[in-house]
Coordinates of C-alpha atoms in Angstrom, one line a residue:
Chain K
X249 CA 43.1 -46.8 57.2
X250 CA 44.1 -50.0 55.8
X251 CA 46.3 -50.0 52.9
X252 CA 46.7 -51.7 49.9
X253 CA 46.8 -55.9 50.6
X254 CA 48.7 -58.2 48.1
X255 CA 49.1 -61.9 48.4
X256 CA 50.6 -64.1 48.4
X257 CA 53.9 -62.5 49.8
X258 CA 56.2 -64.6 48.1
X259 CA 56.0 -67.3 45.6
X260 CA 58.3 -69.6 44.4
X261 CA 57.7 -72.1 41.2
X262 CA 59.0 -74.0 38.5
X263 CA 58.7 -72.5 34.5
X264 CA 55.3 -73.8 32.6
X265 CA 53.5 -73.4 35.4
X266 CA 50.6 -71.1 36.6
X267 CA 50.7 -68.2 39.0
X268 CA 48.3 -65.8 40.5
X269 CA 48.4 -63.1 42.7
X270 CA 45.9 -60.9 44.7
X271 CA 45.6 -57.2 45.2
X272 CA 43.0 -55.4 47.6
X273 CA 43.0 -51.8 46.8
X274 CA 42.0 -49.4 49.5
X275 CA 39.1 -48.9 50.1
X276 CA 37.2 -45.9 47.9
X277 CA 40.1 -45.8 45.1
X278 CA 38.7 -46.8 42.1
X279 CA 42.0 -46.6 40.1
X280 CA 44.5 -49.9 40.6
X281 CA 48.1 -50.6 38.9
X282 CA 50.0 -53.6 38.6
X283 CA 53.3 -53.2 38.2
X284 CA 56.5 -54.9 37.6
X285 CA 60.3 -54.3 39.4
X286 CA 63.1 -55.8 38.5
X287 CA 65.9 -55.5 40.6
X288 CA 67.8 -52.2 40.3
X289 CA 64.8 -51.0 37.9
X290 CA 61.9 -48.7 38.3
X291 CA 58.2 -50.1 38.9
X292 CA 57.4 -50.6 35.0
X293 CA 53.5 -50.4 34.2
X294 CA 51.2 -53.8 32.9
X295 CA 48.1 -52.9 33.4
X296 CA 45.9 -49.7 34.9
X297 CA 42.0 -50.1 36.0
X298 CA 39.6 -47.2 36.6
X299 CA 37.0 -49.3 38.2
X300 CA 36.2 -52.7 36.6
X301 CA 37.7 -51.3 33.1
X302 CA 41.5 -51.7 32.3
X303 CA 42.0 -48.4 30.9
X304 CA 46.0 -49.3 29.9
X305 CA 47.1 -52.9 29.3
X306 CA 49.5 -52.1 26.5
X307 CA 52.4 -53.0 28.6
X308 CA 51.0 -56.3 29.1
X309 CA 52.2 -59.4 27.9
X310 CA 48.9 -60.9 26.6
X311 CA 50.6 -64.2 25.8
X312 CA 50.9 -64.9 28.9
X313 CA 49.6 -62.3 31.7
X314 CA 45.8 -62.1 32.3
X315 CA 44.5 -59.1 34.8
X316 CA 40.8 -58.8 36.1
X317 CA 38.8 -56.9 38.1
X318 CA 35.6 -58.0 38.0
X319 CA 33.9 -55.9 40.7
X320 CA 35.9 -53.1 40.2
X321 CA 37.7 -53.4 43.9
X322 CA 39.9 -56.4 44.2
X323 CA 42.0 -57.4 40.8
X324 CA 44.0 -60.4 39.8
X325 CA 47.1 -61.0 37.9
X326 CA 47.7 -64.7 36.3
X327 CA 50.6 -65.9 34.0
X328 CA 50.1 -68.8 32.8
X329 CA 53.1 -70.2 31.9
X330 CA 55.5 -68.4 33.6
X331 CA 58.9 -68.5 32.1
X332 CA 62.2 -67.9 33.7
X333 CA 62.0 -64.4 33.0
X334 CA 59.0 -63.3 35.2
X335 CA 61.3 -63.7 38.2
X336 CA 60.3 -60.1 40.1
X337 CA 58.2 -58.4 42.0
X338 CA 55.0 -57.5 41.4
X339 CA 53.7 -54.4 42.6
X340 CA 49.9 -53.2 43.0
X341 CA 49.4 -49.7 43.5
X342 CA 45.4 -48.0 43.6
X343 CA 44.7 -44.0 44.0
X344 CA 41.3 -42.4 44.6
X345 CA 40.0 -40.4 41.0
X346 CA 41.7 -37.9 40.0
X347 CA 44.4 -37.9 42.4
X348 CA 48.1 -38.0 41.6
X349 CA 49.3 -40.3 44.6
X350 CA 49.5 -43.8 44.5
X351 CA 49.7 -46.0 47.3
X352 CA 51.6 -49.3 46.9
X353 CA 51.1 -52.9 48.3
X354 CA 54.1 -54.7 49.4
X355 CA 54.5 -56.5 46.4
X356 CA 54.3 -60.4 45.7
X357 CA 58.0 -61.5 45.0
X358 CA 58.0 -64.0 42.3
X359 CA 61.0 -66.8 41.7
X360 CA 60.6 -69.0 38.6
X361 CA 62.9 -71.8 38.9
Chain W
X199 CA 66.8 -41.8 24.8
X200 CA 64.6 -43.3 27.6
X201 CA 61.5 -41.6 29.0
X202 CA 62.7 -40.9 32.7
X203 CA 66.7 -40.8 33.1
X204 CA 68.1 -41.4 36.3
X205 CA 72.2 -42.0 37.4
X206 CA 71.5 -44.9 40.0
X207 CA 74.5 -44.1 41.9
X208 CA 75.5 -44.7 44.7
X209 CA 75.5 -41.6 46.0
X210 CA 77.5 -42.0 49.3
X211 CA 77.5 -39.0 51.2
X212 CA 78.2 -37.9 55.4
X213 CA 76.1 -37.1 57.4
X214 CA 74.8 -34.2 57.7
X215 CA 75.6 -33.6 54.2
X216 CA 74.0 -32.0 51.5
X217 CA 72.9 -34.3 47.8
X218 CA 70.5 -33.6 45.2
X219 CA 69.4 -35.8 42.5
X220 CA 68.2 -34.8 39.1
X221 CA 65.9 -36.9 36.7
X222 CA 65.5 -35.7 33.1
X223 CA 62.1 -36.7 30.8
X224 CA 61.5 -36.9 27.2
X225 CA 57.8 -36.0 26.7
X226 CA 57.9 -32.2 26.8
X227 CA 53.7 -32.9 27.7
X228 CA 54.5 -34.2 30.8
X229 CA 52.0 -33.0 33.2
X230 CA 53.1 -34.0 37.1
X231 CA 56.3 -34.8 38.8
X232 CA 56.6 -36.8 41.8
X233 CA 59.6 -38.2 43.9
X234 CA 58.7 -41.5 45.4
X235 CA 61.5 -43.4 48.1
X236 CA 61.7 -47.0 48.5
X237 CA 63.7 -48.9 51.1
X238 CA 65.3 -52.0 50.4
X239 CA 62.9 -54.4 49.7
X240 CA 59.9 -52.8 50.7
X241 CA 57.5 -50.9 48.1
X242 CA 57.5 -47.5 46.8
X243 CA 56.2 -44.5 48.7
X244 CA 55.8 -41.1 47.9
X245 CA 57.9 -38.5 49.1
X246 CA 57.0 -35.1 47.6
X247 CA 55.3 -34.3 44.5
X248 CA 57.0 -31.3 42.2
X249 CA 55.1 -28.7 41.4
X250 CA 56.3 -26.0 39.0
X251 CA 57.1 -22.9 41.8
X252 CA 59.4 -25.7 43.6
X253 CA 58.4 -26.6 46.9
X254 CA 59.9 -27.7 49.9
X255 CA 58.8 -30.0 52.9
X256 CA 61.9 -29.9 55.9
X257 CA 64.8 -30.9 54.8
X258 CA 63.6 -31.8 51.3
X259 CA 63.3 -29.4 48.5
X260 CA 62.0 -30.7 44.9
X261 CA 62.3 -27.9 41.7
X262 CA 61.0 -28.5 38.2
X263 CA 62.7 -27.3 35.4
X264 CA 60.1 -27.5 32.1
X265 CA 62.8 -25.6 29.8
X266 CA 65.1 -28.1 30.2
X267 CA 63.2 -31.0 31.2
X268 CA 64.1 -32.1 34.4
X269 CA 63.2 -32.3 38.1
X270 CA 65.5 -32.0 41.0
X271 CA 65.9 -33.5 44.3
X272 CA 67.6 -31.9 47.1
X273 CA 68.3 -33.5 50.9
X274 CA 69.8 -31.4 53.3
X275 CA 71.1 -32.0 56.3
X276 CA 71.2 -35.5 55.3
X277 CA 70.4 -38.5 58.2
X278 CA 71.0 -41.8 58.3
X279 CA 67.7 -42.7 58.0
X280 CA 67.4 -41.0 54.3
X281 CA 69.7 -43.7 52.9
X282 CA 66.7 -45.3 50.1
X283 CA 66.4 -45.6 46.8
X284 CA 64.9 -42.1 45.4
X285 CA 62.2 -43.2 42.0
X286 CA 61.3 -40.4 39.8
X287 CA 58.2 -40.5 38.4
X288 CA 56.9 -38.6 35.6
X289 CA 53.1 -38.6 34.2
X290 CA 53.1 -38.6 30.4
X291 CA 49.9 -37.9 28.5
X292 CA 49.9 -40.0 25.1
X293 CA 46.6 -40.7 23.1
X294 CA 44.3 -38.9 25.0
X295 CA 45.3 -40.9 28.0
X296 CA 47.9 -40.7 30.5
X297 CA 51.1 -42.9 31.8
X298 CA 53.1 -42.9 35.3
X299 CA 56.8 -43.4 34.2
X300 CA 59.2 -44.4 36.9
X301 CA 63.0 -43.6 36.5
X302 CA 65.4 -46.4 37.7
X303 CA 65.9 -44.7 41.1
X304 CA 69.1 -43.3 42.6
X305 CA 70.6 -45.1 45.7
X306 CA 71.5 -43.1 48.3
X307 CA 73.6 -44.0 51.7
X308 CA 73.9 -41.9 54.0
X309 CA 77.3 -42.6 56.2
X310 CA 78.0 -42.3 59.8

């Protein structure tokens, strides 16, 4: 079974401008996370889908970050612009309903010069 | 007070040896406990969830205490190969919804 895809890998660009990245859930879970880690932190929450709906966004930066997920499978995160301070990585994380367990993505790792 | 409390170590420890973790939580209406491992730069995967009669998988041996609100991790027999960072993760209903919470994670290296 494939598991979750993210791209790109890494990404490296200056402040002010945009960035997107990609997340392919696996297939069947209908619940997706992004997330964001700092270094020495814990995954923190931005934004939780249970299909096409975002159920949680309150951690979300709305100034800045957008999220979709039009077709309820693959989702989109975009910050537009992205300040010094996004430097990370950027998790995405789906489980099937109802289940505890989430399965990660490799992350994008993000470097805002 | 934050919501899942972690030390982040190091916790440097011989082979072969014995190390458990703890990870305290706030919300008393937390409803699921889960220990997830992550390697150095790679992403988070789980490791055992915690249920409330403890359980144990090998080597590994995860106990929830809800009196006192906290969840242990215990690694016997430690390897080299169990040197990771060690995430708690605790599920926190609020408003009718719920919310993983990830600690900071505890480094652990194991040493030959």
């Amino acid at each position: 079974e494939a598991g979750v895809v993210q791209s790109p890998r890494y990404k490296i660009i200056e402040k002010k401008q945009p960035v997107a990245f990609w997340c392919n859930p696996i297939s069947g879970h209908n619940t997706l996370y992004w997330y964001l880690q700092n270094l020495g932190q814990g995954p923190e929450l931005l934004i939780r889908y249970e299909n096409e709906e975002a159920v949680d966004d309150s951690q979300l930066p709305k100034d800045r970050f957008s999220a979709e997920r039009l077709k309820g499978v693959d989702s989109t995160l975009k910050i537009q612009p992205a300040e010094l301070g996004d430097s990370a990585v950027y998790l995405c994380a789906s489980s099937s309903a109802g289940a505890d367990t989430q399965y990660f993505g490799p992350g994008t790792r993000l470097t805002v010069l | 007070r934050k919501e899942v409390e972690q030390d982040p170590g190091p916790f440097n420890v011989p082979e072969g040896a014995t190390v458990a973790f703890n990870c305290t939580y706030s919300n008393s209406a937390s409803q699921s406990f889960f220990w997830y491992r992550q390697d150095c730069r790679k992403e988070p995967k789980l490791l055992m969830s915690v249920y409330s009669s403890g359980n144990e998988d090998g080597r590994f041996t995860a106990q929830l205490n809800r009196a006192s609100q906290y969840i242990s991790l215990l690694i016997r027999d430690s390897k080299l190969s169990d040197s990771a960072t060690y995430l708690c993760v605790v599920n926190m209903a609020a408003s009718g919804t719920y919310k993983y919470i990830f600690g900071t994670g505890t480094r652990l290296k194991v040493l030959a």
